[in-house]
Amino acid sequence: MKFTCTTEINAPIDKVIALFDDPNNLKEWQDGFISFEHLSGTPGEVGAKSLLKYKHGKREMELIETITAKNLPDEFSGIYEHEHMDNVVKCSFIELPDQKTRLEYHVDYIKYKAFIPKLITFLMPHMPKKYTQKWLDQFKAFAEQS
């Protein structure tokens, strides 16, 4: 499954990128965020691996992020591995007139490792996009208030 979400942020591109690129800010816009732990490679650079932990209801979820491209503002890409599925995310930042920035978030679910996530995606294909758009909207609010 592939989809794209976008948001237009009323802030200059340099500020938006700085806020996005700081893992200390994840708690400000990602629901359920618990922690970010660097595992290997140069932090924040291509090849770096990190462990991201989230809480959803009573369950915790862990993702391994591997940065695959970082050529800001054009691209920040990573692979996110979970026990049930893997996805690739590509983020692009586009400078707009009047000190505004468009953030584009391209998501591609590349591997399902369990039946239930595959079934949920098939029955409710709008859910992953809805959840991703919610995070982008929350990032927009955070960036505009910072």
Short mmCIF file of C-alpha atoms in Angstrom, two decimals:
data_model
loop_
_atom_site.label_atom_id
_atom_site.label_comp_id
_atom_site.label_asym_id
_atom_site.label_seq_id
_atom_site.Cartn_x
_atom_site.Cartn_y
_atom_site.Cartn_z
CA MET A 1 0.00 0.00 0.00
CA LYS A 2 1.27 3.46 -0.92
CA PHE A 3 -0.08 6.89 -0.03
CA THR A 4 0.95 10.51 0.37
CA CYS A 5 -0.04 13.02 3.04
CA THR A 6 0.78 16.73 2.99
CA THR A 7 0.43 19.77 5.16
CA GLU A 8 1.21 23.44 4.66
CA ILE A 9 3.01 24.99 7.64
CA ASN A 10 3.04 28.70 8.39
CA ALA A 11 6.75 28.78 9.21
CA PRO A 12 9.97 29.16 7.20
CA ILE A 13 11.55 26.02 5.79
CA ASP A 14 14.74 26.22 7.90
CA LYS A 15 12.73 26.31 11.12
CA VAL A 16 10.46 23.46 10.00
CA ILE A 17 13.41 21.25 9.06
CA ALA A 18 15.22 21.98 12.35
CA LEU A 19 12.13 21.01 14.37
CA PHE A 20 11.53 17.88 12.28
CA ASP A 21 15.16 16.78 12.41
CA ASP A 22 15.39 16.85 16.23
CA PRO A 23 14.28 13.52 17.77
CA ASN A 24 13.66 15.34 21.07
CA ASN A 25 10.60 16.88 19.39
CA LEU A 26 8.89 13.58 18.50
CA LYS A 27 6.91 13.67 21.75
CA GLU A 28 5.41 16.98 20.65
CA TRP A 29 3.61 15.61 17.61
CA GLN A 30 3.56 11.81 17.59
CA ASP A 31 0.81 10.30 19.74
CA GLY A 32 1.98 7.62 22.12
CA PHE A 33 5.68 8.41 21.69
CA ILE A 34 7.74 7.03 24.59
CA SER A 35 11.39 7.13 23.60
CA PHE A 36 14.06 7.36 20.93
CA GLU A 37 17.30 5.42 21.35
CA HIS A 38 20.23 5.67 18.93
CA LEU A 39 21.56 2.18 18.14
CA SER A 40 24.32 2.53 15.54
CA GLY A 41 25.87 4.74 12.87
CA THR A 42 26.28 8.50 13.01
CA PRO A 43 23.15 9.93 14.69
CA GLY A 44 20.79 11.54 12.21
CA GLU A 45 22.82 10.53 9.17
CA VAL A 46 22.39 7.92 6.41
CA GLY A 47 22.86 4.44 7.84
CA ALA A 48 21.98 5.40 11.41
CA LYS A 49 19.69 2.97 13.22
CA SER A 50 17.43 3.98 16.10
CA LEU A 51 14.82 2.31 18.28
CA LEU A 52 11.53 4.19 18.58
CA LYS A 53 9.02 3.14 21.25
CA TYR A 54 5.32 4.02 21.31
CA LYS A 55 2.37 3.15 23.50
CA HIS A 56 -0.98 2.36 21.89
CA GLY A 57 -3.63 1.61 24.47
CA LYS A 58 -2.11 -0.91 26.85
CA ARG A 59 0.45 -2.20 24.35
CA GLU A 60 3.89 -0.92 23.53
CA MET A 61 5.17 -0.89 19.98
CA GLU A 62 8.79 -0.78 18.84
CA LEU A 63 10.14 0.33 15.48
CA ILE A 64 13.68 0.19 14.16
CA GLU A 65 14.38 3.24 11.99
CA THR A 66 17.18 3.09 9.45
CA ILE A 67 17.91 6.37 7.68
CA THR A 68 18.33 5.64 3.97
CA ALA A 69 18.58 9.17 2.53
CA LYS A 70 19.12 12.62 3.96
CA ASN A 71 19.38 15.43 1.48
CA LEU A 72 17.32 18.14 3.13
CA PRO A 73 15.15 19.90 2.17
CA ASP A 74 14.55 17.57 -0.76
CA GLU A 75 14.49 14.26 1.06
CA PHE A 76 14.62 12.49 4.38
CA SER A 77 13.90 8.79 3.95
CA GLY A 78 13.92 5.81 6.23
CA ILE A 79 12.86 2.22 6.61
CA TYR A 80 10.72 1.49 9.66
CA GLU A 81 10.73 -2.14 10.74
CA HIS A 82 8.11 -3.55 13.08
CA GLU A 83 7.45 -7.13 14.12
CA HIS A 84 4.28 -7.15 11.96
CA MET A 85 5.20 -4.98 8.97
CA ASP A 86 7.84 -2.74 7.39
CA ASN A 87 7.37 0.55 5.63
CA VAL A 88 9.42 3.15 3.81
CA VAL A 89 8.81 6.83 4.45
CA LYS A 90 10.10 9.69 2.30
CA CYS A 91 9.67 13.24 3.59
CA SER A 92 10.15 16.31 1.41
CA PHE A 93 10.09 19.96 2.41
CA ILE A 94 9.06 22.54 -0.18
CA GLU A 95 9.62 26.24 0.36
CA LEU A 96 6.51 28.29 -0.40
CA PRO A 97 5.99 32.05 -0.65
CA ASP A 98 5.34 34.11 2.50
CA GLN A 99 7.60 32.07 4.80
CA LYS A 100 5.52 28.91 4.44
CA THR A 101 6.60 25.29 3.97
CA ARG A 102 4.83 22.28 2.51
CA LEU A 103 5.71 18.94 4.09
CA GLU A 104 5.06 15.90 1.91
CA TYR A 105 5.09 12.45 3.50
CA HIS A 106 5.19 9.48 1.12
CA VAL A 107 4.56 6.11 2.77
CA ASP A 108 4.95 2.67 1.22
CA TYR A 109 4.13 -0.47 3.22
CA ILE A 110 6.63 -2.89 1.71
CA LYS A 111 6.27 -6.03 3.81
CA TYR A 112 3.60 -7.62 5.95
CA LYS A 113 4.89 -10.20 8.43
CA ALA A 114 1.55 -11.05 10.04
CA PHE A 115 -1.94 -11.78 8.77
CA ILE A 116 -3.93 -9.37 10.99
CA PRO A 117 -2.15 -6.15 9.87
CA LYS A 118 -2.54 -7.23 6.26
CA LEU A 119 -6.25 -7.91 6.82
CA ILE A 120 -6.80 -4.58 8.58
CA THR A 121 -5.04 -2.74 5.74
CA PHE A 122 -7.22 -4.56 3.22
CA LEU A 123 -10.50 -3.94 5.08
CA MET A 124 -9.72 -0.38 6.19
CA PRO A 125 -7.16 1.04 3.75
CA HIS A 126 -7.93 4.60 4.87
CA MET A 127 -6.72 4.02 8.46
CA PRO A 128 -2.92 4.26 7.95
CA LYS A 129 -3.32 7.41 5.85
CA LYS A 130 -5.71 8.95 8.40
CA TYR A 131 -3.26 8.26 11.24
CA THR A 132 -0.30 9.66 9.25
CA GLN A 133 -2.24 12.80 8.34
CA LYS A 134 -3.11 13.29 12.02
CA TRP A 135 0.60 13.25 12.92
CA LEU A 136 1.36 15.76 10.13
CA ASP A 137 -1.41 18.06 11.35
CA GLN A 138 -0.01 17.80 14.88
CA PHE A 139 3.49 18.58 13.56
CA LYS A 140 2.06 21.63 11.76
CA ALA A 141 0.50 22.90 15.02
CA PHE A 142 3.73 22.26 16.93
CA ALA A 143 5.91 24.01 14.32
CA GLU A 144 3.63 27.03 14.12
CA GLN A 145 3.57 27.41 17.92
CA SER A 146 7.35 26.98 18.40
#
